[in-house]
Tab-separated table of C-alpha atoms in Angstrom:
chain	number	residue	atom	x	y	z
A	1	UNK	CA	41.822	-145.225	-65.291
A	2	UNK	CA	40.716	-142.218	-67.325
A	3	UNK	CA	42.812	-139.899	-65.186
A	4	UNK	CA	45.783	-142.205	-65.566
A	5	UNK	CA	45.447	-142.233	-69.347
A	6	UNK	CA	45.057	-138.453	-69.449
A	7	UNK	CA	48.115	-138.099	-67.239
A	8	UNK	CA	50.181	-140.364	-69.443
A	9	UNK	CA	49.114	-138.495	-72.586
A	10	UNK	CA	50.030	-135.226	-70.894
A	11	UNK	CA	53.474	-136.512	-69.947
A	12	UNK	CA	54.116	-137.797	-73.458
A	13	UNK	CA	53.021	-134.484	-74.955
A	14	UNK	CA	55.174	-132.590	-72.477
A	15	UNK	CA	58.136	-134.807	-73.317
A	16	UNK	CA	57.662	-134.146	-77.028
A	17	UNK	CA	57.473	-130.390	-76.447
A	18	UNK	CA	60.627	-130.451	-74.323
A	19	UNK	CA	62.456	-132.630	-76.870
A	20	UNK	CA	61.517	-130.535	-79.896
A	21	UNK	CA	62.145	-127.319	-77.989
A	22	UNK	CA	65.604	-128.480	-76.943
A	23	UNK	CA	66.423	-129.481	-80.516
A	24	UNK	CA	65.225	-126.123	-81.837
A	25	UNK	CA	67.342	-124.236	-79.308
A	26	UNK	CA	70.398	-126.337	-80.126
A	27	UNK	CA	69.863	-125.716	-83.850
A	28	UNK	CA	69.609	-121.972	-83.217
A	29	UNK	CA	72.773	-121.839	-81.131
A	30	UNK	CA	74.765	-123.955	-83.597
A	31	UNK	CA	73.526	-121.735	-86.430
A	32	UNK	CA	74.688	-118.600	-84.618
A	33	UNK	CA	78.101	-120.092	-83.921
A	34	UNK	CA	78.516	-121.184	-87.537
A	35	UNK	CA	77.533	-117.740	-88.773
A	36	UNK	CA	80.034	-116.013	-86.514
A	37	UNK	CA	82.825	-118.455	-87.267
A	38	UNK	CA	82.377	-118.261	-91.038
A	39	UNK	CA	81.546	-114.517	-91.145
A	40	UNK	CA	78.276	-115.183	-92.974
A	41	UNK	CA	75.726	-112.442	-93.616
A	42	UNK	CA	72.800	-114.540	-92.325
A	43	UNK	CA	72.219	-117.494	-90.030
A	44	UNK	CA	72.549	-120.805	-91.864
A	45	UNK	CA	69.746	-123.339	-91.600
A	46	UNK	CA	70.629	-126.114	-89.159
A	47	UNK	CA	68.548	-129.270	-88.712
A	48	UNK	CA	69.383	-131.966	-86.170
A	49	UNK	CA	67.706	-135.183	-87.271
A	50	UNK	CA	66.876	-138.154	-85.079
A	51	UNK	CA	64.414	-138.702	-82.274
A	52	UNK	CA	64.497	-138.348	-79.398
A	53	UNK	CA	66.963	-135.485	-79.479
A	54	UNK	CA	67.607	-135.494	-75.746
A	55	UNK	CA	69.025	-139.018	-75.835
A	56	UNK	CA	71.471	-137.955	-78.539
A	57	UNK	CA	72.381	-134.895	-76.473
A	58	UNK	CA	72.854	-137.033	-73.344
A	59	UNK	CA	75.179	-139.402	-75.205
A	60	UNK	CA	76.967	-136.568	-77.044
A	61	UNK	CA	76.512	-138.376	-80.367
A	62	UNK	CA	74.265	-137.008	-83.119
A	63	UNK	CA	73.086	-139.161	-85.981
A	64	UNK	CA	72.625	-136.549	-88.685
A	65	UNK	CA	73.031	-132.767	-88.787
A	66	UNK	CA	72.212	-130.824	-91.941
A	67	UNK	CA	73.509	-127.321	-92.620
A	68	UNK	CA	72.463	-125.019	-95.459
A	69	UNK	CA	73.650	-121.458	-96.063
A	70	UNK	CA	72.324	-119.364	-98.938
A	71	UNK	CA	73.779	-116.200	-100.413
A	72	UNK	CA	77.352	-117.062	-99.446
A	73	UNK	CA	79.778	-114.739	-101.179
A	74	UNK	CA	82.274	-116.578	-103.346
A	75	UNK	CA	85.584	-115.159	-104.493
A	76	UNK	CA	84.952	-116.368	-108.045
A	77	UNK	CA	81.311	-116.949	-108.917
A	78	UNK	CA	79.329	-114.406	-106.922
A	79	UNK	CA	76.831	-115.827	-104.447
A	80	UNK	CA	76.522	-119.573	-103.945
A	81	UNK	CA	74.619	-121.933	-101.685
A	82	UNK	CA	76.637	-124.272	-99.502
A	83	UNK	CA	75.250	-127.378	-97.844
A	84	UNK	CA	76.750	-129.941	-95.522
A	85	UNK	CA	75.556	-133.194	-93.987
A	86	UNK	CA	77.366	-134.395	-90.862
A	87	UNK	CA	76.711	-137.972	-89.794
A	88	UNK	CA	77.918	-139.391	-86.510
A	89	UNK	CA	78.879	-136.119	-84.809
A	90	UNK	CA	80.549	-136.469	-81.417
A	91	UNK	CA	80.338	-133.441	-79.128
A	92	UNK	CA	78.789	-132.566	-75.761
A	93	UNK	CA	75.624	-130.499	-76.246
A	94	UNK	CA	76.775	-127.859	-73.765
A	95	UNK	CA	79.915	-127.212	-75.782
A	96	UNK	CA	78.033	-127.113	-79.079
A	97	UNK	CA	75.532	-124.507	-77.927
A	98	UNK	CA	77.878	-122.237	-75.987
A	99	UNK	CA	80.587	-122.155	-78.633
A	100	UNK	CA	83.387	-123.609	-76.512
A	101	UNK	CA	83.975	-126.582	-78.808
A	102	UNK	CA	86.469	-125.864	-81.584
A	103	UNK	CA	86.846	-129.208	-83.325
A	104	UNK	CA	84.295	-131.975	-83.789
A	105	UNK	CA	84.892	-135.609	-84.854
A	106	UNK	CA	82.526	-136.698	-87.652
A	107	UNK	CA	82.035	-140.229	-88.983
A	108	UNK	CA	80.940	-139.077	-92.442
A	109	UNK	CA	80.920	-135.624	-93.987
A	110	UNK	CA	79.489	-134.492	-97.289
A	111	UNK	CA	79.625	-130.914	-98.511
A	112	UNK	CA	78.145	-129.244	-101.560
A	113	UNK	CA	78.423	-125.919	-103.336
A	114	UNK	CA	75.519	-125.008	-105.615
A	115	UNK	CA	75.997	-122.424	-108.369
A	116	UNK	CA	72.864	-121.208	-110.119
A	117	UNK	CA	72.656	-120.088	-113.733
A	118	UNK	CA	72.645	-116.365	-112.907
A	119	UNK	CA	75.885	-116.432	-110.941
A	120	UNK	CA	77.537	-118.852	-113.356
A	121	UNK	CA	76.562	-116.450	-116.147
A	122	UNK	CA	78.249	-113.576	-114.326
A	123	UNK	CA	81.337	-115.737	-113.894
A	124	UNK	CA	81.378	-116.552	-117.632
A	125	UNK	CA	80.335	-112.991	-118.570
A	126	UNK	CA	77.206	-114.324	-120.302
A	127	UNK	CA	74.292	-112.337	-118.886
A	128	UNK	CA	71.439	-114.563	-120.102
A	129	UNK	CA	73.087	-117.921	-119.444
A	130	UNK	CA	70.789	-120.920	-119.040
A	131	UNK	CA	71.772	-124.288	-117.601
A	132	UNK	CA	69.736	-127.298	-118.665
A	133	UNK	CA	69.739	-131.079	-118.621
A	134	UNK	CA	72.727	-132.846	-120.152
A	135	UNK	CA	72.355	-134.224	-123.664
A	136	UNK	CA	71.588	-137.865	-124.298
A	137	UNK	CA	75.147	-138.505	-125.479
A	138	UNK	CA	78.210	-136.712	-124.214
A	139	UNK	CA	81.888	-136.695	-124.971
A	140	UNK	CA	84.358	-138.843	-123.092
A	141	UNK	CA	85.476	-135.990	-120.881
A	142	UNK	CA	88.625	-135.132	-122.762
A	143	UNK	CA	86.849	-132.039	-124.036
A	144	UNK	CA	87.001	-130.577	-127.525
A	145	UNK	CA	88.469	-127.402	-126.076
A	146	UNK	CA	91.408	-128.979	-124.304
A	147	UNK	CA	89.820	-130.422	-121.175
A	148	UNK	CA	91.700	-132.867	-118.996
A	149	UNK	CA	91.105	-134.724	-115.781
A	150	UNK	CA	88.340	-137.035	-114.662
A	151	UNK	CA	84.766	-136.533	-115.877
A	152	UNK	CA	82.149	-137.183	-113.202
A	153	UNK	CA	78.380	-137.458	-113.355
A	154	UNK	CA	77.837	-136.142	-116.872
A	155	UNK	CA	77.761	-133.044	-118.949
A	156	UNK	CA	75.485	-130.056	-119.188
A	157	UNK	CA	73.967	-127.859	-121.851
A	158	UNK	CA	74.756	-124.150	-121.606
A	159	UNK	CA	72.820	-121.587	-123.634
A	160	UNK	CA	73.592	-117.893	-123.876
A	161	UNK	CA	74.112	-114.897	-126.118
A	162	UNK	CA	77.758	-114.367	-127.026
A	163	UNK	CA	79.682	-112.450	-129.703
A	164	UNK	CA	80.190	-114.458	-132.889
A	165	UNK	CA	82.374	-112.233	-134.976
A	166	UNK	CA	80.583	-108.860	-135.164
A	167	UNK	CA	77.194	-110.300	-134.192
A	168	UNK	CA	75.599	-111.216	-130.860
A	169	UNK	CA	74.217	-114.728	-131.296
A	170	UNK	CA	72.388	-117.070	-128.940
A	171	UNK	CA	74.037	-120.483	-129.027
A	172	UNK	CA	73.879	-123.721	-127.071
A	173	UNK	CA	76.918	-125.822	-126.252
A	174	UNK	CA	77.506	-129.232	-124.772
A	175	UNK	CA	79.968	-128.919	-121.896
A	176	UNK	CA	81.781	-131.550	-119.862
A	177	UNK	CA	82.115	-131.163	-116.099
A	178	UNK	CA	85.603	-132.322	-115.142
A	179	UNK	CA	87.554	-132.643	-111.906
A	180	UNK	CA	91.242	-131.890	-112.301
A	181	UNK	CA	93.558	-131.623	-109.326
A	182	UNK	CA	90.912	-130.337	-106.935
A	183	UNK	CA	89.580	-127.842	-109.449
A	184	UNK	CA	86.423	-128.007	-111.556
A	185	UNK	CA	86.626	-127.454	-115.278
A	186	UNK	CA	83.630	-126.550	-117.393
A	187	UNK	CA	84.783	-127.533	-120.872
A	188	UNK	CA	82.587	-126.707	-123.870
A	189	UNK	CA	83.247	-129.587	-126.248
A	190	UNK	CA	80.719	-129.056	-129.049
A	191	UNK	CA	77.708	-127.073	-130.160
A	192	UNK	CA	74.317	-128.438	-129.260
A	193	UNK	CA	71.393	-128.283	-131.647
A	194	UNK	CA	68.673	-129.869	-129.574
A	195	UNK	CA	67.287	-133.388	-129.437
A	196	UNK	CA	66.018	-133.195	-133.024
A	197	UNK	CA	69.386	-132.155	-134.381
A	198	UNK	CA	68.089	-129.057	-136.161
A	199	UNK	CA	70.392	-126.078	-135.975
A	200	UNK	CA	68.855	-122.658	-135.347
A	201	UNK	CA	72.236	-120.928	-135.456
A	202	UNK	CA	75.343	-121.221	-137.583
A	203	UNK	CA	78.928	-120.761	-136.372
A	204	UNK	CA	81.603	-120.339	-139.045
A	205	UNK	CA	84.364	-122.907	-138.607
A	206	UNK	CA	87.118	-120.293	-138.055
A	207	UNK	CA	85.153	-118.870	-135.083
A	208	UNK	CA	84.034	-122.156	-133.527
A	209	UNK	CA	86.999	-122.630	-131.194
A	210	UNK	CA	86.770	-119.065	-129.850
A	211	UNK	CA	83.019	-119.337	-129.242
A	212	UNK	CA	83.396	-122.634	-127.378
A	213	UNK	CA	86.098	-120.974	-125.306
A	214	UNK	CA	83.565	-118.419	-124.031
A	215	UNK	CA	81.749	-121.270	-122.249
A	216	UNK	CA	84.942	-122.854	-120.910
A	217	UNK	CA	86.288	-121.930	-117.474
A	218	UNK	CA	87.975	-123.352	-114.372
A	219	UNK	CA	86.466	-122.967	-110.904
A	220	UNK	CA	88.433	-123.301	-107.684
A	221	UNK	CA	85.790	-124.646	-105.239
A	222	UNK	CA	87.412	-123.294	-102.109
A	223	UNK	CA	83.990	-122.515	-100.588
A	224	UNK	CA	83.152	-126.190	-100.078
A	225	UNK	CA	82.153	-126.630	-96.414
A	226	UNK	CA	84.836	-127.432	-93.860
A	227	UNK	CA	87.523	-127.647	-96.539
A	228	UNK	CA	86.271	-130.949	-97.959
A	229	UNK	CA	87.901	-131.842	-101.271
A	230	UNK	CA	85.657	-132.124	-104.350
A	231	UNK	CA	84.890	-135.662	-105.478
A	232	UNK	CA	82.031	-135.068	-107.926
A	233	UNK	CA	80.537	-132.330	-110.089
A	234	UNK	CA	77.201	-132.544	-111.865
A	235	UNK	CA	74.237	-130.554	-113.139
A	236	UNK	CA	71.014	-130.553	-111.150
A	237	UNK	CA	68.149	-128.597	-112.649
A	238	UNK	CA	69.508	-125.160	-113.489
A	239	UNK	CA	72.457	-125.440	-111.086
A	240	UNK	CA	75.988	-126.767	-111.115
A	241	UNK	CA	76.687	-128.819	-107.983
A	242	UNK	CA	80.209	-129.448	-106.701
A	243	UNK	CA	80.342	-132.085	-103.974
A	244	UNK	CA	82.956	-133.577	-101.716
A	245	UNK	CA	82.920	-136.298	-99.057
A	246	UNK	CA	85.120	-137.489	-96.245
A	247	UNK	CA	85.068	-140.262	-93.640
A	248	UNK	CA	86.320	-140.207	-90.057
A	249	UNK	CA	87.366	-136.571	-90.151
A	250	UNK	CA	87.715	-133.881	-87.520
A	251	UNK	CA	86.260	-130.548	-88.568
A	252	UNK	CA	86.662	-127.028	-87.268
A	253	UNK	CA	83.285	-125.376	-86.716
A	254	UNK	CA	84.825	-122.078	-87.844
A	255	UNK	CA	85.472	-123.680	-91.225
A	256	UNK	CA	81.971	-123.890	-92.692
A	257	UNK	CA	83.252	-121.427	-95.270
A	258	UNK	CA	87.005	-121.566	-95.901
A	259	UNK	CA	88.824	-119.165	-98.194
């Protein structure tokens, strides 16, 4: 009986090793194919969720695959991080790992582009830009600086040193994050003086519009994974996140980064 139990434990352990090893190899091969197809400078992180992996591979249907690529060069905002979650992926394992599969049916796809404060500051030409939590109350998304479109999950507070007349002044603004025709608008709608409402800077009225305009810009999120269209934009920590989703789509594995 003891030998039988030991044998069963050994077989279970061996099965786990084989399963995890197979998943790790598949993740590595998929990562290499994605890197080559999207001309990335480093292998993206690929995680195949679900256990056991070998049953998913046998059936050619994967519950959940997560992809994350950091340091992706953007045409507009410097380096960004792109993430994608693929749910219900249909593809033979052999074709996934050897790169012979070109298109893959996916039940649900979500893709995100994350822009941190440093790269957003370079995009806005504000070297010390900080991105922080949205204020307690925000505008209706129409934007005091001429914004239009559909506001999504809230606004954001942007702080940075900008020219105010002849002086360099550190100011904070309340900005709306707006989707408009597939593009993302960051629209500075008002100055922000903190939760206590005490101003530590003063902007002359004739200069107010111009200063708000320094924090206002439009981003074309063409780096969203697999060409997914943006459906939401929001602030998360010190980052701006642009996200898109799609259902029952067929993706091209060469399209992790589309330009």
